N, C-alpha and C. Protein backbone atom coordinates (compact mmCIF):
# COMPACT_ATOMS: atom_id res chain seq x y z
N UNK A 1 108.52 89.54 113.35
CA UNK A 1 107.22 89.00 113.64
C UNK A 1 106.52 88.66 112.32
N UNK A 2 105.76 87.50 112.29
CA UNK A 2 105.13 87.19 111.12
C UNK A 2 103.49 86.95 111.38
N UNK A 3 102.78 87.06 110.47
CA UNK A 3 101.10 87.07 110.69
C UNK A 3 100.66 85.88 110.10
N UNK A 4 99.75 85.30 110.63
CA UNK A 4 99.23 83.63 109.99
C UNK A 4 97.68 84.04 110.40
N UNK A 5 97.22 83.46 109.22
CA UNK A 5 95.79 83.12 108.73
C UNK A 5 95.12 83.16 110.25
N UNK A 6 94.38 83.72 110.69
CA UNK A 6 93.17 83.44 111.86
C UNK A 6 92.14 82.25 112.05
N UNK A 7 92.32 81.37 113.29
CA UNK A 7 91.15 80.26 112.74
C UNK A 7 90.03 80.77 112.53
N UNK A 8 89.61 81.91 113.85
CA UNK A 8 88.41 82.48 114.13
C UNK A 8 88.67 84.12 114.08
N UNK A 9 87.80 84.18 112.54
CA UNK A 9 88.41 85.75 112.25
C UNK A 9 87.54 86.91 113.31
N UNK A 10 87.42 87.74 113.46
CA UNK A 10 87.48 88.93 114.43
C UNK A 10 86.06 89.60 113.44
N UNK A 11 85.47 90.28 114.69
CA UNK A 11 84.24 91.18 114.00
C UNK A 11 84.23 91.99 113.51
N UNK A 12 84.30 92.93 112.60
CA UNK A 12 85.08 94.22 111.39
C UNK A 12 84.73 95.26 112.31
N UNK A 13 85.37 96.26 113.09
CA UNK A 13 85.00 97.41 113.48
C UNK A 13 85.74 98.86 112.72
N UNK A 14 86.38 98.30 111.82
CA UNK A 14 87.11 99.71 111.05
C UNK A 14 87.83 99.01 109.81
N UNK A 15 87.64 99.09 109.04
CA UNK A 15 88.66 99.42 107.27
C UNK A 15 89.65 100.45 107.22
N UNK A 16 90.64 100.34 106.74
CA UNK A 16 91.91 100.72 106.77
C UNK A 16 92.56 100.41 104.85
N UNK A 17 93.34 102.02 104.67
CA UNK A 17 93.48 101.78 103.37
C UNK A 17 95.00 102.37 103.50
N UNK A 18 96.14 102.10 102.65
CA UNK A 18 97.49 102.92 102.74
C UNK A 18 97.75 102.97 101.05
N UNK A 19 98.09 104.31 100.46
CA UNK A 19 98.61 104.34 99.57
C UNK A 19 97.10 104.30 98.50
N UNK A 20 97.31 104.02 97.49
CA UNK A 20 96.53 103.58 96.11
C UNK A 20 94.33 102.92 96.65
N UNK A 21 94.93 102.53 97.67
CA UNK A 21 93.98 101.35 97.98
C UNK A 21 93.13 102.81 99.00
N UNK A 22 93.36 103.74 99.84
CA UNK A 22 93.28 104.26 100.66
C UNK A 22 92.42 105.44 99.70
N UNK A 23 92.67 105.91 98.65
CA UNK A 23 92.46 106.44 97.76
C UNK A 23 90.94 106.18 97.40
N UNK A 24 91.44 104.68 96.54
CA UNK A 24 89.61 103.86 96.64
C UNK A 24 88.81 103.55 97.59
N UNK A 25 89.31 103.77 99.03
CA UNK A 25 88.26 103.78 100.04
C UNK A 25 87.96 105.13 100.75
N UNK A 26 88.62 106.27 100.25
CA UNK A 26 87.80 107.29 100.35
C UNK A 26 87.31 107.52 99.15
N UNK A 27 87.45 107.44 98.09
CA UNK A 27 86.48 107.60 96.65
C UNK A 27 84.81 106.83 96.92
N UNK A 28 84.73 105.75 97.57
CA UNK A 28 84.28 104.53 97.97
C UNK A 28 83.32 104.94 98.79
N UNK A 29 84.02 105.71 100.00
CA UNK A 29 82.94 106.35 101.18
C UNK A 29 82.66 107.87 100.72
N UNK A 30 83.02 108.20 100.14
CA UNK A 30 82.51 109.57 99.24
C UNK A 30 80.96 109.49 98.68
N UNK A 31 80.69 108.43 97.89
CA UNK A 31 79.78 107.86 97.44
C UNK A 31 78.57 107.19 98.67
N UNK A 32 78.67 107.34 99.78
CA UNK A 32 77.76 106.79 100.76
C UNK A 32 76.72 107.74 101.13
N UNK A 33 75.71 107.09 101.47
CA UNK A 33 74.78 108.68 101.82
C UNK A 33 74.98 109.12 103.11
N UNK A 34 74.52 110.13 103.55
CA UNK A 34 74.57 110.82 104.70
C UNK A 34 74.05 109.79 105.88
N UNK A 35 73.35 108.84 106.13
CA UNK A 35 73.02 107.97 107.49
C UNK A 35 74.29 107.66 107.52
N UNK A 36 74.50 107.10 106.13
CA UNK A 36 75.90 105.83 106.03
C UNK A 36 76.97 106.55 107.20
N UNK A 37 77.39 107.80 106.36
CA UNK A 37 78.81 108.72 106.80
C UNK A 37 78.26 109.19 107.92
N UNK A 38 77.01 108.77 108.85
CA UNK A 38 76.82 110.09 110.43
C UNK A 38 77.49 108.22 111.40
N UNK A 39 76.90 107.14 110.66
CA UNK A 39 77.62 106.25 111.45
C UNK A 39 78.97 105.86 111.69
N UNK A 40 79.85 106.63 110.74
CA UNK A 40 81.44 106.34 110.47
C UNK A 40 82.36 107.10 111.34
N UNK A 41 83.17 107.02 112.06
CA UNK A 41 84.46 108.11 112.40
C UNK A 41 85.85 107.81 111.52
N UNK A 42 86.84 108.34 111.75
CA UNK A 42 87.80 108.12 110.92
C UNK A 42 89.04 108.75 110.87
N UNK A 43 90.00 108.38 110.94
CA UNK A 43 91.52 109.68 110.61
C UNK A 43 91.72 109.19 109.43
N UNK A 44 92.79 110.47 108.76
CA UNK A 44 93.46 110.29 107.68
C UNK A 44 94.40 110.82 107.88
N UNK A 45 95.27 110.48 106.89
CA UNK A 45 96.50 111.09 106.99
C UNK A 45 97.04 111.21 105.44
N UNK A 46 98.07 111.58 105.05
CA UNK A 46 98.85 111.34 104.18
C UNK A 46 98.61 109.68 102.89
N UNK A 47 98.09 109.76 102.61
CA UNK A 47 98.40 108.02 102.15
C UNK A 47 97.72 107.25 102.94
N UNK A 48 97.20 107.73 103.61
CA UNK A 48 96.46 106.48 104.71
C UNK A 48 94.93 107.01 105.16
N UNK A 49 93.92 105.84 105.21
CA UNK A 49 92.50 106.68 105.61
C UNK A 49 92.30 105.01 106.82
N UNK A 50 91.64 105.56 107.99
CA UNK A 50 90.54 104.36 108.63
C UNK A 50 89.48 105.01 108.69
N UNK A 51 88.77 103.83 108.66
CA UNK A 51 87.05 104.22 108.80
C UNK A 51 86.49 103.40 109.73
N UNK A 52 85.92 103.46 111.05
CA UNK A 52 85.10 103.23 112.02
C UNK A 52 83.95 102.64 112.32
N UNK A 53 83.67 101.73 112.14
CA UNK A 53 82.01 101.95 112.17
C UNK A 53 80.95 100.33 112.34
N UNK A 54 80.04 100.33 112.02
CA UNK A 54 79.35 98.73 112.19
C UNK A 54 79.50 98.45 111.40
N UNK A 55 80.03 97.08 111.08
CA UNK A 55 80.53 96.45 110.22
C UNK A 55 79.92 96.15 108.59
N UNK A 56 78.62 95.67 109.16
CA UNK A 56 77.65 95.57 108.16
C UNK A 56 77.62 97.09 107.02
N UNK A 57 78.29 98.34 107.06
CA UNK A 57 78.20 99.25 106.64
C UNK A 57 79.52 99.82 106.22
N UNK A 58 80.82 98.80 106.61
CA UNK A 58 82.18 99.58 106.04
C UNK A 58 82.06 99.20 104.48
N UNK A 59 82.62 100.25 103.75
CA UNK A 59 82.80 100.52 102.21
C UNK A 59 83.86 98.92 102.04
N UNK A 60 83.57 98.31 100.93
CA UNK A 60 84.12 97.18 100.34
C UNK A 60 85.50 97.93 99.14
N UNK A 61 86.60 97.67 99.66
CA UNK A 61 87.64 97.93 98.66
C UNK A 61 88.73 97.28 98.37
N UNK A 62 89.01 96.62 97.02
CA UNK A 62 89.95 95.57 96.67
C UNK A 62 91.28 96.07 97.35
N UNK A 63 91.71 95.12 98.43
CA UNK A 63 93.23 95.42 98.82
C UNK A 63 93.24 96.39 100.63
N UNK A 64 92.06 96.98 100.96
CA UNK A 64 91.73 97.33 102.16
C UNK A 64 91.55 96.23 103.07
N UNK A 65 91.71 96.48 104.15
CA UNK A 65 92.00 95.48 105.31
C UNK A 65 91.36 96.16 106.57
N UNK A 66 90.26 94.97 106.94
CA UNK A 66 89.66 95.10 107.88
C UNK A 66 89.86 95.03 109.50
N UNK A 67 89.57 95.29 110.49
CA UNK A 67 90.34 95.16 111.58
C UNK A 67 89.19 94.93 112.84
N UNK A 68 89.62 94.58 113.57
CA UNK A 68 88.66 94.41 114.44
C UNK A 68 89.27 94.12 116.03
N UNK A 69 88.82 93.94 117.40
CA UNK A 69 89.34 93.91 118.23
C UNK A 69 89.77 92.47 118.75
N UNK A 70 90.58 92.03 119.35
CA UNK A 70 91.02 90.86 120.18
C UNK A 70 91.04 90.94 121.23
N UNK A 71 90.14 90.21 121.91
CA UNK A 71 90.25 90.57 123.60
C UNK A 71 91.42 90.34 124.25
N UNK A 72 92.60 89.67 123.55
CA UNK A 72 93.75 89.86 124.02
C UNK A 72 94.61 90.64 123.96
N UNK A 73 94.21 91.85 122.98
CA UNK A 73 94.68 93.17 122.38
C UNK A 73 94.04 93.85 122.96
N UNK A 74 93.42 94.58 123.58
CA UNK A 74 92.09 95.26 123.24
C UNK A 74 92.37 96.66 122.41
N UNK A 75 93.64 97.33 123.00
CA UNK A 75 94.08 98.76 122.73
C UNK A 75 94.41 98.55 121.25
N UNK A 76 94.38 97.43 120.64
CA UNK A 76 94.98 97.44 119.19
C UNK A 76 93.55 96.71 118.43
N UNK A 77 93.54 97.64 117.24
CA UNK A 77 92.61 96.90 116.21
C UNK A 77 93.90 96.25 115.16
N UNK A 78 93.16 95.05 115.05
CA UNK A 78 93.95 93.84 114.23
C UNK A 78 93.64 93.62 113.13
N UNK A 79 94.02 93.22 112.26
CA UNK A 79 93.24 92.28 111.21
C UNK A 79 92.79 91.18 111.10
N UNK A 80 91.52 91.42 110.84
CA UNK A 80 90.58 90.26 111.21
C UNK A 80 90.65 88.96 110.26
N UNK A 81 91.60 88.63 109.66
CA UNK A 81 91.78 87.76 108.88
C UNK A 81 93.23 86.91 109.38
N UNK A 82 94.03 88.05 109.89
CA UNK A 82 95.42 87.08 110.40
C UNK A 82 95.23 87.95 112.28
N UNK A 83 96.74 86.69 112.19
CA UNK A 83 97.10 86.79 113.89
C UNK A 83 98.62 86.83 113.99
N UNK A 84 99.33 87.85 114.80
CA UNK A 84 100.33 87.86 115.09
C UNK A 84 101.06 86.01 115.43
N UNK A 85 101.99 86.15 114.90
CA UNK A 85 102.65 84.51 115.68
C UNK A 85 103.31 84.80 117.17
N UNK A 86 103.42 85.98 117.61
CA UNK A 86 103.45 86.29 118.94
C UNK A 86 102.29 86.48 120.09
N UNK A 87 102.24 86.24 121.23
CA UNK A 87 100.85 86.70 122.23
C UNK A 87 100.65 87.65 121.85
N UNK A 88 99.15 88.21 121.48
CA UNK A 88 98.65 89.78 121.58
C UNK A 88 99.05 90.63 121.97
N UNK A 89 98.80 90.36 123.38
CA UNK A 89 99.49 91.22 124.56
C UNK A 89 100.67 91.37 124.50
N UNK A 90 101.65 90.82 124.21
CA UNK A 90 102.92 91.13 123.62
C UNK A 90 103.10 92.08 123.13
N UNK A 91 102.25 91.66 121.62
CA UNK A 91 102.44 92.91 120.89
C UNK A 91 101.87 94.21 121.32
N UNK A 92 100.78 94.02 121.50
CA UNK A 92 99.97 95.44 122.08
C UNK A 92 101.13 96.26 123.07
N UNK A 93 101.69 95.42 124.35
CA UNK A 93 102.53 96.43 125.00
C UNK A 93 103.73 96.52 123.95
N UNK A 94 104.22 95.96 123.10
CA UNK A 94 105.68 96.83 122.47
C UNK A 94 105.12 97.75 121.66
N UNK A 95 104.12 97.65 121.09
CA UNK A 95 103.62 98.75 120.07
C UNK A 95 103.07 100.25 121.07
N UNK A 96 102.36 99.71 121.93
CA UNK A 96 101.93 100.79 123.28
C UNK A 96 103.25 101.62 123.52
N UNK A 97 104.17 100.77 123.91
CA UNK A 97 105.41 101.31 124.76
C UNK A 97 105.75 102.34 123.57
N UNK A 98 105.95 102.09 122.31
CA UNK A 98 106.86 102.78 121.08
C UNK A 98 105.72 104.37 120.50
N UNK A 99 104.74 103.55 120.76
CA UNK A 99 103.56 104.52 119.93
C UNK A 99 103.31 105.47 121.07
N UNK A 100 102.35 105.07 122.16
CA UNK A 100 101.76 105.39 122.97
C UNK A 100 100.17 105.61 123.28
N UNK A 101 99.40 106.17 121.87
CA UNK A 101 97.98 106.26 121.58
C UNK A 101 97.51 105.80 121.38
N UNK A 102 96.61 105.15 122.13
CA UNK A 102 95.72 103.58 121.87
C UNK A 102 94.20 104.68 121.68
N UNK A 103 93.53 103.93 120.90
CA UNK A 103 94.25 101.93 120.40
C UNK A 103 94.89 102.61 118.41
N UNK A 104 95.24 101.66 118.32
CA UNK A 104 96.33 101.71 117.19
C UNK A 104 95.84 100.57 116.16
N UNK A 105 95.48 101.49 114.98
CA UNK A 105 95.39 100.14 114.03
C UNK A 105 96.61 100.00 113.44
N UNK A 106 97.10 98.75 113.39
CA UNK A 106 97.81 97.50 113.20
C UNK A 106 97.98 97.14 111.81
N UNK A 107 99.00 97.77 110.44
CA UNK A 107 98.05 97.17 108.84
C UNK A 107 99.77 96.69 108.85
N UNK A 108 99.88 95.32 108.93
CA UNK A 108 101.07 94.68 109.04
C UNK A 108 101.36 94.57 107.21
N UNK A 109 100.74 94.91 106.61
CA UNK A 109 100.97 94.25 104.64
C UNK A 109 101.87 95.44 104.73
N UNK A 110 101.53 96.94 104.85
CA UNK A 110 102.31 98.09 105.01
C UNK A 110 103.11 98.36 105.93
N UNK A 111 103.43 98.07 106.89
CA UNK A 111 103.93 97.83 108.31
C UNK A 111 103.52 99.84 108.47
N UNK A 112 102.23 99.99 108.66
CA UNK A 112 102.05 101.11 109.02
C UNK A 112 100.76 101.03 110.34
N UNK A 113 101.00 101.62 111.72
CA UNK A 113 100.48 101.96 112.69
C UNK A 113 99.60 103.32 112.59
N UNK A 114 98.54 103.30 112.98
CA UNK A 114 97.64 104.13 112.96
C UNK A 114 96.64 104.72 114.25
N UNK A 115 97.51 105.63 115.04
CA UNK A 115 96.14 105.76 116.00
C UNK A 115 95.06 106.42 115.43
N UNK A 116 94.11 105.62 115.99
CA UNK A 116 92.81 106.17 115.95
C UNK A 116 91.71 106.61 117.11
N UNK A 117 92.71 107.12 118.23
CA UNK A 117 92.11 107.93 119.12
C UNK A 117 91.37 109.36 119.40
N UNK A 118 91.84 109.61 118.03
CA UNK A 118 91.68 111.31 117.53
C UNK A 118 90.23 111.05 116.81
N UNK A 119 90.25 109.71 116.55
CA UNK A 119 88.96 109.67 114.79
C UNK A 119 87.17 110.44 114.78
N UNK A 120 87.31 111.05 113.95
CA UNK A 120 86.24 112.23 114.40
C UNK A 120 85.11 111.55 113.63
N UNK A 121 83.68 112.28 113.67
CA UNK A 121 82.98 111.84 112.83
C UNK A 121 82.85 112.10 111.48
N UNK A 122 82.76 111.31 110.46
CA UNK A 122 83.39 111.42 108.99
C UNK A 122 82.05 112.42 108.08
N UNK A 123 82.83 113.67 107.88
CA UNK A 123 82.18 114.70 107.23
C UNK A 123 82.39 114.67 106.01
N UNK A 124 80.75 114.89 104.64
CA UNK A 124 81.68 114.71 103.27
C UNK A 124 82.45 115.81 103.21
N UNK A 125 82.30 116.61 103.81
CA UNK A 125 83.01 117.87 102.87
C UNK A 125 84.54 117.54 103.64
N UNK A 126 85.17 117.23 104.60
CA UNK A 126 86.19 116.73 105.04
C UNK A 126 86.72 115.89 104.74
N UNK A 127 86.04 114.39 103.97
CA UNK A 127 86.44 113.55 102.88
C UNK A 127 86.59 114.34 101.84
N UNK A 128 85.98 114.84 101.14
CA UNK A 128 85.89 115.54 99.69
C UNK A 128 87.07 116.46 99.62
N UNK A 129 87.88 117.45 100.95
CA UNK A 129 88.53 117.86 101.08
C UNK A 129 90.04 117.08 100.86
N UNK A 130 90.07 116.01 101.75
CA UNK A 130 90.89 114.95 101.60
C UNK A 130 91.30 114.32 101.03
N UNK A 131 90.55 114.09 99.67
CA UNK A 131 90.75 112.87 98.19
C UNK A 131 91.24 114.33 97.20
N UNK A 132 92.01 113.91 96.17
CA UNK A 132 93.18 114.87 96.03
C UNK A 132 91.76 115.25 94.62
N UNK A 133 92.43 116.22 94.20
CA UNK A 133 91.12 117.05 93.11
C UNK A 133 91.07 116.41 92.25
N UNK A 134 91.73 115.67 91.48
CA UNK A 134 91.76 114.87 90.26
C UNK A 134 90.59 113.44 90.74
N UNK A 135 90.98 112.92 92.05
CA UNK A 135 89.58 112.05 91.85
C UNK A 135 88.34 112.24 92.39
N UNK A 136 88.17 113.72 92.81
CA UNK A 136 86.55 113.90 93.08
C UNK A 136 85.78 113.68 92.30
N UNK A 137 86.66 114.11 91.26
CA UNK A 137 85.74 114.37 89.96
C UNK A 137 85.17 112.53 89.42
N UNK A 138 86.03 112.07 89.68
CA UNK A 138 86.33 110.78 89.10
C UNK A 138 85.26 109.68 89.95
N UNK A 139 85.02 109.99 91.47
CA UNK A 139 84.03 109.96 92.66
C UNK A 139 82.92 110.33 92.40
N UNK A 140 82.56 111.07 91.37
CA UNK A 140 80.98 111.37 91.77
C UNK A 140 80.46 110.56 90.69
């Protein structure tokens, strides 16, 4: 499957970081004040962070990828900049069928799947916990 440019890009409902980049967007939302972080939810994992929230308010980070819904997806957040070259719905049920936990963000640059059905509301001390000790320091 390959991804092509979107005519009509999608409304940002979550940022998504893997690896290096994931790093700078929890360093990124570390730095937000408390309204900012009571409007955010979020999982993390290993190498990987999403963040949740109204758009107008996701953290800006070089190389993070935004996602948003397709009413032809709905269970999958996409990236709001490209489009599968397959039907949505396509994809949504093979990824559904394999994964199971919708909805699932989608970061095709990493070919990494992400549910975000679990995503809680984003606590600093649970970020701060999360970003490895060498860049808290480097974060404040």
């Amino acid at each position: 499957m390959r991804w092509r440019p979107r005519v009509l890009p999608l409304e940002p409902l979550a940022v998504a970081g893997v690896g290096p980049v994931a790093l700078a967007l929890g360093q990124r939302a570390s730095r937000a004040d408390d309204a900012v972080l009571a409007s955010w939810s979020g999982v993390a994992g290993p190498d990987v962070l999403v963040l949740l929230g109204p758009s107008a308010s996701l953290p800006w980070v070089d190389g993070a990828v935004y996602l948003g819904r397709d009413p032809l997806a709905p269970a999958l957040l996409l990236p709001c900049a490209l489009e599968p070259d397959v039907a949505p719905s396509l994809l949504e049920r093979a990824l559904l069928a394999g994964q199971g936990d919708a909805p699932l963000a989608v970061l095709p640059g990493s070919s990494v799947l992400v549910s975000v059905g679990a995503a809680k509301p984003v606590a600093r001390a649970s970020l701060t916990a999360w970003l490895p000790a060498t860049s808290v320091g480097a974060a404040s």
